[in-house]
XYZ file of C-alpha atoms in Angstrom:
712
model
C 43.507 1.377 21.029
C 44.326 1.947 17.321
C 43.099 5.099 15.581
C 40.763 3.515 13.029
C 39.730 5.262 9.832
C 37.070 4.631 7.213
C 38.141 4.830 3.571
C 36.279 4.316 0.301
C 37.999 2.519 -2.568
C 36.425 2.562 -6.081
C 36.544 -0.886 -7.682
C 35.814 -1.850 -11.285
C 35.165 -5.213 -12.906
C 32.546 -6.555 -10.465
C 29.569 -8.133 -12.241
C 27.682 -10.071 -9.567
C 27.352 -10.640 -5.833
C 29.909 -13.425 -6.091
C 32.422 -10.822 -7.275
C 31.793 -8.647 -4.222
C 32.376 -11.606 -1.924
C 35.730 -12.359 -3.573
C 36.844 -8.743 -3.167
C 35.598 -8.668 0.417
C 37.465 -11.843 1.359
C 40.668 -10.538 -0.264
C 40.570 -7.254 1.656
C 39.514 -8.852 4.954
C 42.749 -10.841 5.018
C 44.874 -7.689 5.186
C 46.316 -6.882 8.627
C 44.690 -3.860 10.217
C 41.345 -4.229 8.395
C 38.457 -4.562 10.861
C 35.410 -4.260 8.586
C 34.709 -4.380 4.838
C 31.531 -3.670 2.887
C 31.834 -4.160 -0.878
C 29.002 -2.537 -2.841
C 28.125 -3.824 -6.305
C 25.843 -0.945 -7.324
C 28.174 1.796 -6.084
C 31.278 -0.052 -7.360
C 33.303 0.601 -4.241
C 34.508 -0.876 -0.980
C 34.018 0.857 2.365
C 36.853 -0.246 4.629
C 37.407 0.315 8.350
C 41.130 0.031 8.980
C 44.173 0.934 11.019
C 46.236 3.243 8.738
C 49.444 2.261 10.508
C 49.075 -1.342 9.309
C 47.486 -1.088 5.850
C 47.824 1.465 3.062
C 46.384 2.110 -0.414
C 49.052 -0.016 -2.115
C 48.229 -3.120 -0.066
C 44.521 -2.655 -0.737
C 45.120 -2.267 -4.467
C 47.273 -5.397 -4.534
C 44.587 -7.370 -2.689
C 41.871 -6.201 -5.081
C 43.964 -6.943 -8.176
C 44.952 -10.295 -6.724
C 41.245 -11.155 -6.571
C 40.926 -10.353 -10.286
C 39.500 -6.823 -10.131
C 40.842 -3.288 -10.380
C 40.993 -0.230 -8.173
C 39.477 2.415 -10.420
C 41.831 5.283 -11.265
C 44.553 3.699 -9.131
C 47.147 6.244 -8.171
C 50.276 6.012 -10.284
C 48.819 3.551 -12.810
C 45.902 5.123 -14.721
C 47.279 4.121 -18.092
C 47.777 0.524 -17.006
C 44.175 0.276 -15.837
C 42.952 1.742 -19.120
C 45.092 -0.679 -21.099
C 43.790 -3.600 -19.073
C 40.225 -2.485 -19.762
C 40.938 -2.150 -23.479
C 42.573 -5.579 -23.634
C 39.646 -7.153 -21.828
C 37.160 -5.599 -24.259
C 39.157 -6.815 -27.276
C 39.373 -10.363 -25.896
C 35.663 -10.278 -25.087
C 34.845 -9.245 -28.652
C 37.070 -11.985 -30.095
C 35.487 -14.532 -27.778
C 31.941 -13.584 -28.749
C 32.708 -13.581 -32.481
C 34.407 -16.974 -32.382
C 31.732 -18.328 -30.096
C 28.913 -17.129 -32.339
C 30.557 -18.610 -35.434
C 31.218 -21.918 -33.736
C 27.690 -22.031 -32.371
C 26.294 -21.668 -35.872
C 28.711 -24.343 -37.112
C 27.750 -26.824 -34.408
C 24.015 -26.264 -34.831
C 24.502 -26.678 -38.534
C 26.376 -29.894 -37.886
C 23.414 -31.269 -35.933
C 21.318 -30.811 -39.051
C 24.033 -32.239 -41.269
C 24.734 -28.928 -43.016
C 28.352 -28.358 -42.033
C 29.834 -31.821 -41.662
C 32.506 -31.158 -44.276
C 33.511 -27.859 -42.652
C 33.833 -29.213 -39.093
C 35.524 -32.321 -40.385
C 38.442 -30.405 -41.857
C 39.091 -28.215 -38.777
C 41.916 -29.871 -36.786
C 41.552 -30.411 -33.051
C 44.501 -28.159 -32.188
C 42.848 -25.244 -34.005
C 39.590 -25.867 -32.181
C 41.486 -25.990 -28.890
C 43.132 -22.675 -29.722
C 39.748 -21.078 -30.460
C 38.334 -22.373 -27.186
C 41.243 -20.997 -25.148
C 41.265 -17.635 -26.979
C 37.544 -17.023 -26.668
C 37.357 -18.133 -23.034
C 40.641 -16.706 -21.777
C 39.202 -13.894 -19.557
C 36.964 -16.395 -17.765
C 39.663 -19.055 -17.479
C 42.135 -16.510 -16.073
C 39.699 -15.542 -13.313
C 39.072 -19.204 -12.495
C 42.809 -19.924 -12.225
C 43.320 -16.813 -10.106
C 40.505 -17.869 -7.770
C 41.855 -21.429 -7.564
C 45.262 -20.113 -6.487
C 43.449 -18.419 -3.597
C 41.506 -21.604 -2.798
C 38.265 -20.081 -4.034
C 35.605 -21.756 -6.158
C 33.367 -19.737 -8.482
C 30.404 -20.635 -10.677
C 32.745 -20.475 -13.686
C 34.996 -23.039 -12.014
C 32.385 -25.715 -12.651
C 31.868 -24.633 -16.242
C 35.620 -24.582 -16.847
C 35.809 -28.147 -15.569
C 32.997 -28.947 -17.987
C 35.052 -27.461 -20.826
C 38.007 -29.625 -19.828
C 35.734 -32.666 -19.709
C 34.457 -31.934 -23.236
C 37.997 -31.496 -24.538
C 39.070 -34.711 -22.800
C 36.551 -36.715 -24.809
C 37.603 -34.957 -28.031
C 34.516 -32.741 -28.443
C 36.153 -29.385 -29.039
C 32.987 -28.115 -30.740
C 31.020 -28.780 -27.571
C 33.709 -27.027 -25.524
C 33.538 -24.021 -27.880
C 29.770 -23.714 -27.516
C 30.125 -24.019 -23.746
C 32.590 -21.118 -23.786
C 30.173 -19.123 -25.903
C 27.433 -19.510 -23.328
C 29.894 -18.755 -20.540
C 30.564 -15.434 -22.220
C 26.859 -14.859 -22.762
C 26.294 -15.515 -19.069
C 29.094 -13.111 -18.194
C 27.472 -10.400 -20.253
C 24.090 -11.104 -18.684
C 25.691 -10.651 -15.266
C 27.306 -7.406 -16.393
C 24.008 -6.150 -17.796
C 22.224 -7.118 -14.599
C 24.822 -5.347 -12.449
C 24.557 -2.232 -14.623
C 20.807 -2.291 -14.128
C 21.370 -2.348 -10.371
C 23.783 0.591 -10.671
C 21.454 2.656 -12.821
C 19.491 4.122 -9.906
C 22.686 5.299 -8.211
C 24.092 6.684 -11.463
C 20.872 8.544 -12.217
C 20.992 10.146 -8.782
C 24.680 11.020 -9.076
C 24.151 12.558 -12.512
C 21.789 15.119 -10.964
C 24.506 16.470 -8.681
C 25.783 19.863 -9.946
C 29.553 19.837 -10.428
C 29.963 23.640 -10.513
C 28.293 26.672 -8.993
C 28.068 30.317 -10.021
C 29.437 32.141 -6.972
C 29.300 35.888 -6.411
C 32.319 37.210 -4.516
C 33.065 40.921 -4.150
C 30.368 41.680 -6.699
C 31.928 39.411 -9.339
C 30.312 36.174 -10.543
C 32.573 33.224 -11.236
C 32.005 29.562 -12.068
C 33.693 27.391 -9.448
C 33.979 23.620 -8.927
C 31.569 22.569 -6.202
C 34.502 21.579 -3.986
C 35.585 25.237 -3.830
C 32.196 26.537 -2.662
C 32.172 27.284 1.066
C 29.586 28.005 3.726
C 28.443 31.619 3.486
C 29.156 31.953 -0.254
C 26.453 33.642 -2.334
C 25.379 31.311 -5.163
C 23.484 32.680 -8.164
C 20.985 30.343 -9.866
C 19.157 31.192 -13.086
C 16.099 29.658 -14.830
C 16.624 26.096 -16.038
C 19.574 25.479 -13.703
C 19.916 23.157 -10.763
C 20.671 24.654 -7.377
C 24.185 23.569 -6.432
C 24.048 23.976 -2.629
C 21.787 23.775 0.399
C 21.055 27.188 1.778
C 18.684 30.081 2.381
C 17.273 32.300 -0.327
C 18.412 35.883 0.266
C 17.096 37.461 -2.957
C 14.749 36.592 -5.805
C 11.651 34.453 -6.244
C 11.456 31.223 -8.204
C 9.418 28.104 -8.874
C 11.528 25.099 -7.865
C 11.041 21.435 -8.745
C 12.111 19.550 -5.595
C 11.332 16.036 -6.881
C 14.973 14.973 -6.493
C 14.693 15.533 -2.729
C 11.043 14.999 -1.819
C 9.771 12.924 -4.742
C 6.915 15.432 -5.052
C 6.174 16.262 -8.691
C 4.481 19.601 -7.976
C 6.927 22.552 -7.913
C 7.019 24.999 -4.997
C 7.422 28.759 -4.848
C 10.461 29.941 -2.888
C 11.348 33.460 -1.840
C 13.693 35.221 0.612
C 13.846 33.203 3.833
C 12.976 29.889 2.155
C 15.284 26.901 2.441
C 16.415 25.312 -0.834
C 18.341 22.132 -1.569
C 21.086 21.049 -3.938
C 20.065 19.204 -7.135
C 16.606 20.828 -7.228
C 15.653 22.576 -10.486
C 14.520 26.161 -11.059
C 11.818 26.233 -13.726
C 10.921 29.924 -13.406
C 12.673 32.887 -11.816
C 16.167 33.279 -10.399
C 17.678 33.144 -6.919
C 20.598 34.206 -4.809
C 21.263 31.561 -2.186
C 23.452 31.881 0.914
C 25.326 28.584 1.133
C 24.843 26.462 4.246
C 26.225 23.165 2.899
C 27.842 22.044 -0.330
C 29.068 18.880 -2.022
C 28.588 15.619 -0.118
C 27.383 17.521 2.972
C 24.148 18.620 1.273
C 20.895 16.774 1.823
C 21.097 15.376 -1.703
C 24.719 14.339 -1.190
C 23.698 12.400 1.899
C 20.787 10.826 0.050
C 23.146 9.597 -2.693
C 25.570 8.237 -0.113
C 22.838 6.429 1.805
C 21.396 4.902 -1.381
C 24.882 3.735 -2.355
C 25.509 2.182 1.029
C 22.052 0.630 1.340
C 23.456 -2.505 -0.280
C 25.676 -3.070 2.766
C 22.601 -3.684 4.954
C 21.961 -7.174 3.627
C 18.679 -8.842 4.412
C 18.700 -12.160 6.260
C 17.479 -13.900 3.123
C 20.413 -12.439 1.195
C 22.936 -13.616 3.771
C 21.324 -17.054 3.501
C 21.791 -16.980 -0.283
C 25.448 -15.985 0.118
C 26.093 -18.894 2.477
C 24.096 -21.279 0.302
C 26.273 -20.433 -2.697
C 29.394 -21.307 -0.692
C 28.091 -24.829 -0.013
C 26.271 -25.280 -3.319
C 29.340 -25.418 -5.553
C 31.085 -28.265 -3.649
C 27.801 -30.186 -3.652
C 27.571 -29.858 -7.444
C 31.191 -31.003 -7.809
C 30.374 -34.025 -5.637
C 27.283 -34.792 -7.726
C 29.398 -34.641 -10.887
C 31.892 -37.072 -9.339
C 29.069 -39.476 -8.410
C 27.694 -39.230 -11.933
C 31.078 -40.204 -13.346
C 31.499 -43.082 -10.878
C 27.995 -44.513 -11.242
C 27.171 -43.849 -14.885
C 30.739 -43.764 -16.249
C 29.525 -41.140 -18.709
C 31.961 -38.223 -19.201
C 29.381 -36.245 -21.185
C 26.773 -36.522 -18.420
C 29.431 -35.510 -15.901
C 30.317 -32.473 -17.990
C 26.629 -31.574 -18.294
C 26.221 -31.637 -14.492
C 29.090 -29.204 -14.094
C 27.766 -26.968 -16.863
C 24.110 -26.715 -15.886
C 24.761 -25.674 -12.280
C 24.080 -21.964 -11.917
C 25.092 -20.451 -8.590
C 25.032 -16.913 -9.984
C 21.251 -17.007 -10.206
C 21.089 -17.912 -6.504
C 23.413 -15.029 -5.644
C 21.424 -12.616 -7.837
C 17.981 -13.611 -6.585
C 17.991 -11.226 -3.624
C 20.360 -8.261 -4.198
C 19.027 -7.306 -7.647
C 15.466 -7.124 -6.304
C 16.577 -5.161 -3.247
C 18.629 -2.686 -5.265
C 15.788 -2.164 -7.749
C 13.375 -1.372 -4.910
C 15.755 0.918 -3.032
C 16.541 2.865 -6.203
C 12.913 3.168 -7.305
C 11.837 4.201 -3.795
C 14.516 6.912 -3.659
C 13.029 8.505 -6.767
C 9.668 8.637 -4.936
C 11.134 10.372 -1.898
C 11.443 7.228 0.252
C 15.006 6.724 1.425
C 15.483 3.091 2.549
C 18.845 2.311 4.119
C 19.051 -1.294 3.003
C 17.371 -4.555 2.084
C 17.466 -5.547 5.744
C 14.753 -2.993 6.497
C 12.655 -3.923 3.465
C 12.593 -7.517 4.696
C 11.616 -6.393 8.203
C 8.882 -4.055 6.933
C 7.373 -6.882 4.900
C 6.655 -8.863 8.086
C 5.951 -5.951 10.467
C 2.788 -6.353 12.537
C 2.960 -3.382 14.936
C 3.029 0.331 14.102
C 3.734 2.939 16.794
C 3.179 6.579 15.848
C 4.241 9.790 17.484
C 1.513 12.433 17.342
C 2.982 15.919 17.097
C 4.503 16.671 13.726
C 3.688 13.176 12.486
C -0.067 12.612 12.638
C -0.595 16.338 12.989
C 0.918 19.214 11.051
C 3.045 20.140 14.052
C 1.985 23.788 13.992
C -0.268 24.189 17.051
C -2.081 27.438 17.736
C -3.716 28.776 20.885
C -7.443 28.293 20.327
C -8.657 29.582 23.695
C -7.411 31.318 26.852
C -9.346 30.428 30.025
C -8.688 32.698 33.033
C -9.262 31.505 36.600
C -9.415 32.935 40.099
C -9.884 36.586 39.051
C -7.169 36.712 36.371
C -7.797 38.140 32.892
C -7.134 36.411 29.560
C -4.408 38.958 28.739
C -2.669 38.394 32.075
C -2.718 34.586 31.703
C -1.374 34.737 28.145
C 1.276 37.363 28.958
C 2.602 35.367 31.925
C 2.709 32.163 29.850
C 4.488 33.894 26.945
C 7.086 35.384 29.286
C 7.802 32.030 30.938
C 7.998 30.300 27.536
C 10.222 32.992 26.051
C 13.356 30.828 25.953
C 11.658 27.504 25.220
C 12.037 25.815 21.825
C 8.958 23.615 22.190
C 6.262 23.893 19.520
C 3.631 24.810 22.117
C 5.909 27.550 23.442
C 6.105 29.028 19.970
C 2.301 28.921 19.743
C 2.002 30.787 23.073
C 4.457 33.508 22.011
C 2.699 33.886 18.650
C -0.711 34.264 20.344
C 0.660 36.961 22.670
C 2.227 38.777 19.723
C -1.040 38.650 17.747
C -2.873 40.278 20.677
C -0.195 42.953 20.977
C 0.689 42.029 24.551
C 3.834 43.254 26.213
C 5.902 40.228 27.204
C 8.206 40.776 30.160
C 11.718 39.399 30.373
C 12.084 36.138 32.302
C 14.838 34.976 34.613
C 15.808 31.635 36.175
C 14.305 29.705 33.262
C 14.156 25.918 33.684
C 12.590 23.258 31.506
C 11.382 19.719 32.224
C 11.327 17.750 28.965
C 7.793 16.864 27.917
C 6.271 18.443 31.039
C 6.631 22.204 31.319
C 8.751 25.244 32.224
C 9.284 27.593 35.134
C 10.666 31.132 35.217
C 10.702 34.287 37.296
C 8.662 37.048 35.625
C 8.686 40.520 37.232
C 9.587 38.907 40.540
C 6.783 36.356 40.364
C 7.310 32.588 40.147
C 5.493 31.364 37.012
C 5.012 27.757 35.930
C 3.493 26.603 32.634
C 2.876 22.998 31.685
C 0.750 19.909 31.867
C -1.621 19.122 34.722
C 0.860 16.546 35.960
C 3.621 19.172 35.993
C 1.616 22.065 37.429
C 0.439 20.023 40.423
C 3.795 20.726 42.091
C 3.200 24.487 41.842
C -0.539 25.007 42.324
C -3.722 23.162 43.223
C -5.944 22.221 40.267
C -9.619 21.693 41.149
C -10.478 18.030 40.696
C -13.752 18.798 38.933
C -11.927 20.511 36.075
C -10.656 18.019 33.555
C -8.160 19.042 30.937
C -10.957 19.385 28.405
C -13.083 21.785 30.510
C -13.259 25.464 29.625
C -14.599 27.035 32.795
C -16.565 26.459 35.995
C -19.722 25.871 33.947
C -18.055 22.877 32.376
C -18.288 24.032 28.745
C -15.965 22.205 26.371
C -13.477 24.496 24.637
C -12.161 22.021 22.094
C -12.140 18.280 22.337
C -8.718 17.108 21.189
C -6.885 20.275 22.200
C -3.762 20.166 24.343
C -3.929 22.115 27.581
C -1.260 24.251 29.207
C -1.909 25.232 32.815
C -0.509 28.546 34.053
C 0.361 29.035 37.754
C 1.748 32.154 39.429
C 3.130 32.287 42.967
C 1.440 29.011 43.887
C -2.009 29.833 42.507
C -3.683 28.605 39.344
C -4.233 31.567 36.987
C -5.859 29.720 34.097
C -5.075 27.520 31.171
C -4.582 27.649 27.427
C -6.108 25.352 24.807
C -3.600 24.575 22.030
C -5.029 22.872 18.951
C -3.109 21.187 16.182
C -4.411 20.136 12.766
C -4.684 16.486 11.850
C -3.006 15.579 8.562
C -5.928 15.049 6.169
C -4.420 11.990 4.477
C -3.607 10.175 7.747
C -6.948 8.319 8.338
C -6.975 6.826 4.821
C -3.303 5.877 5.121
C -3.885 4.038 8.406
C -6.822 2.172 6.874
C -4.564 1.129 3.980
C -1.947 -0.136 6.451
C -4.547 -2.370 8.103
C -5.351 -3.876 4.707
C -1.637 -4.487 4.204
C -1.572 -6.649 7.330
C -0.482 -4.302 10.134
C -2.449 -5.737 13.049
C -1.705 -3.227 15.795
C -1.577 0.552 15.300
C -1.002 2.715 18.364
C -0.524 6.451 18.824
C 1.982 7.677 21.416
C 1.620 11.200 22.782
C 2.481 13.386 25.696
C -0.975 14.969 25.525
C -3.670 14.388 28.099
C -6.192 11.562 27.937
C -9.020 13.630 26.419
C -6.811 15.041 23.647
C -5.442 11.622 22.770
C -8.895 10.010 22.772
C -10.312 12.647 20.419
C -7.465 12.289 17.929
C -7.548 8.489 18.063
C -11.288 8.566 17.261
C -10.666 10.906 14.325
C -8.085 8.449 13.004
C -10.545 5.591 12.867
C -10.500 4.449 16.461
C -6.845 3.454 16.787
C -5.288 2.579 20.143
C -3.379 5.266 22.023
C -1.271 6.002 25.079
C -1.343 9.474 26.606
C 0.675 11.512 29.103
C 3.964 10.004 27.893
C 7.471 11.329 28.426
C 10.148 10.875 25.708
C 11.710 7.965 27.599
C 8.295 6.264 27.819
C 8.231 5.845 24.045
C 11.475 3.879 24.050
C 10.132 1.708 26.874
C 6.951 0.963 24.890
C 8.962 -0.004 21.807
C 10.995 -2.421 23.911
C 7.858 -3.854 25.522
C 6.347 -4.632 22.133
C 9.596 -6.205 20.927
C 9.761 -8.334 24.066
C 6.331 -9.724 23.114
C 7.818 -10.973 19.845
C 6.294 -8.282 17.660
C 8.046 -6.646 14.714
C 7.810 -2.954 15.576
C 7.808 -0.025 13.176
C 7.993 3.460 14.693
C 6.992 6.603 12.797
C 8.114 9.987 14.098
C 9.429 13.357 13.023
C 13.024 12.127 13.336
C 14.121 14.898 15.685
C 12.403 14.524 19.058
C 11.851 10.822 18.486
C 15.356 9.845 17.342
C 16.030 7.403 20.241
C 12.703 5.594 19.770
C 13.226 5.423 15.998
C 16.646 3.868 16.509
C 15.250 1.323 19.012
C 12.441 0.140 16.712
C 12.982 -2.715 14.275
C 12.348 -0.108 11.586
C 12.282 3.591 12.401
C 10.596 5.863 9.856
C 11.312 9.602 9.967
C 8.718 11.762 8.241
C 9.674 14.998 6.482
C 13.411 14.327 6.711
C 14.516 16.712 3.932
C 17.200 18.944 5.400
C 17.119 17.249 8.824
C 20.491 15.610 9.445
C 19.437 13.877 12.647
C 16.428 12.332 10.884
C 18.599 10.951 8.082
C 21.021 9.468 10.606
C 18.662 8.116 13.272
C 15.956 6.531 11.143
C 16.185 3.368 9.063
C 13.795 4.863 6.510
C 13.401 8.576 5.783
C 10.348 10.027 4.054
C 11.601 13.167 2.380
C 8.242 14.940 2.567
C 5.414 15.152 5.092
C 2.912 12.871 3.382
C 1.251 9.943 5.144
C 0.376 8.315 1.818
C 4.064 7.400 1.559
C 3.817 5.095 4.593
C 1.452 2.482 3.105
C 3.362 2.849 -0.166
C 6.535 1.945 1.719
C 4.919 -1.168 3.233
C 3.586 -2.155 -0.192
C 7.064 -1.798 -1.720
C 8.528 -4.004 1.015
C 5.906 -6.716 0.540
C 6.269 -6.654 -3.253
C 10.044 -6.870 -2.932
C 9.969 -9.908 -0.678
C 7.390 -11.529 -2.954
C 9.774 -11.073 -5.891
C 12.712 -12.385 -3.850
C 10.789 -15.499 -2.830
C 9.724 -16.058 -6.439
C 13.334 -15.653 -7.597
C 14.626 -18.171 -5.072
C 11.854 -20.684 -5.795
C 12.392 -20.414 -9.544
C 16.154 -20.816 -9.141
C 15.798 -23.822 -6.830
C 13.359 -25.652 -9.120
C 15.382 -24.811 -12.209
C 18.664 -26.050 -10.744
C 17.206 -29.238 -9.289
C 15.530 -30.080 -12.605
C 18.653 -29.234 -14.626
C 20.988 -31.246 -12.408
C 18.637 -34.236 -12.460
C 18.326 -34.264 -16.249
C 22.077 -33.793 -16.665
C 22.952 -36.599 -14.235
C 20.561 -38.959 -16.034
C 22.211 -38.164 -19.352
C 19.054 -36.506 -20.734
C 20.650 -33.054 -21.070
C 23.588 -32.842 -23.507
C 26.536 -30.640 -22.472
C 25.770 -28.040 -25.126
C 22.214 -27.553 -23.921
C 23.391 -27.650 -20.315
C 25.706 -24.735 -21.070
C 22.884 -22.822 -22.711
C 20.477 -23.603 -19.874
C 22.704 -22.174 -17.143
C 22.347 -18.643 -18.566
C 18.549 -18.594 -18.570
C 17.889 -18.194 -14.798
C 19.823 -14.917 -14.768
C 17.531 -13.534 -17.469
C 14.456 -14.737 -15.596
C 15.582 -13.126 -12.353
C 16.424 -9.882 -14.111
C 13.002 -9.740 -15.788
C 11.171 -10.578 -12.560
C 13.141 -8.046 -10.490
C 12.593 -5.333 -13.108
C 8.916 -5.284 -12.079
C 10.002 -3.520 -8.892
C 10.985 -0.454 -10.880
C 7.275 0.283 -11.342
C 5.380 2.095 -8.545
C 3.749 -0.098 -5.921
C 0.036 0.069 -5.158
C -0.809 0.561 -1.506
C -4.580 0.093 -1.940
C -5.015 3.436 -0.209
C -7.763 4.506 -2.575
C -9.835 1.418 -1.957
C -12.653 1.595 0.563
C -11.699 0.563 4.063
């Protein structure tokens, strides 16, 4: 099996989705290439290839053969710069000539310039047309040699048709609008790239590193794990790491989207690209460059374009068939009406670029705007899915709750004391990493209890632990788990405090403690519900989520109490980690579109299985960024309905774009075929849909309203 590699190739000159498809098709034909994603916003191609069969030179030749350039191509930087300069000069000449000729022709319609246009010979007009339209014509010829048809192919045929009937002035105006359309596409593409560029611009390129007591400014690529980085007021932190000295107020909006700054001090974790507004820090580097949380965020935003929505793939395929259909319609117009001008108008009014732009521009605008709010969406595919999601599954611990449980009560049994029960539990849980284990150890520490060393530690995921403590066999866990080690009286439910049946805390998790086959007692562990969660869930119902269900490993009483506090949502209790994946699959088998919300660490498999997995509080958590389809960079439930609102707005804009484009093209083609739309106006008309789509998609740059503040 070949040793495949993934390489990134920067590409310049792409102005629309049609451009990316041409580059993709050119690279796909190379031997040894197995996968290609060409990204318009990031201006690069991500290629999976066999390095023994394809190299950088072959890739560059394929890209240049498609009419584009490999940015900063090795061995030819000056050539690329010269090509760019030449293209800009030709573009300027084309626009100037086009503008002048446009004024002349309009003046001619009003009888103002008849003498001027009458004295200009046809050959000079032809020369002006070719000179001003050369960059476009060259791309059309290049595409034709590769058996490719572009939107400019039709317009170029329209120019030829105008010249064939002796109307060089019409051809010149057509070229003018071709160039206007090209600039609209470039402007639109730059708008799509702006979000990525704004993110990239925040990345520090250097860091002040202290080595052997000496501070020195180093490129970020030379900063290594363990280096001590010094950050002063007004500077951006250049690395991810732990604060070892100093106190500072840090604006973390670039990571979490939260506008309020936070106070950090020794022991706090800080992230690259965040800004110190007050104070100074010394940070021990954990990760630098592209390995930082911010570096991964930038990379994921760049690559989000590769995850095309179904509606976008439909638009791409539609464009492929649309152009031949228009050419056929033009041929029928010529055969039936025998009107060369009407035929030219049909070719000129057809606008496939607007169809190609209808989806990706809206998606890119939403992904970029969401990233600035701390919502990292990995592609338009997931926005489309979120917009039609009807089922929401939610993990409890760390998602609906703060994930910091504390021991609220210790209930001894069968002659044991509270201290003995807690000390045995803390000893058995000494090597466990579970949140409840940490709560047990903290409670024992707060009471000043001596915790013995444990041996033979074993753990059953989601159930409990066993260990040998001072020669005694101790088990700590759920009622289901402890039943194998001690008898639990049937009259004592998990919510009961003692033999009198007093309730310790409804909604608290219970850990049973058994020693040498006898039940010693149990611990009540309470967690705090996130205060914004009930309002957020109510907002999700208003947004059309029909089924909301909480999944938890807690007992029935705990789950019921929390579900009631959340507005009476459905729940499933006593679940193991593998049960959550099974439930996701069950819902999908019923035809439901399932969204799963979890902490991104313990729930990674379930998040990956869901149609859309949302990881909450993913800042600094690599596994959350990788496993989930959407990452919320801070622990804030208000972001969830905002995310759904963004998805629904985006798809509404996409549908409006496609409907507008369809109506516009059908109307334009009909008028042109009937001879009611002159070629000049047909050329002008084909540029307008791009502007309409750009204006409509720009609305997505504004924050979405989730209706969370409205009454439920």
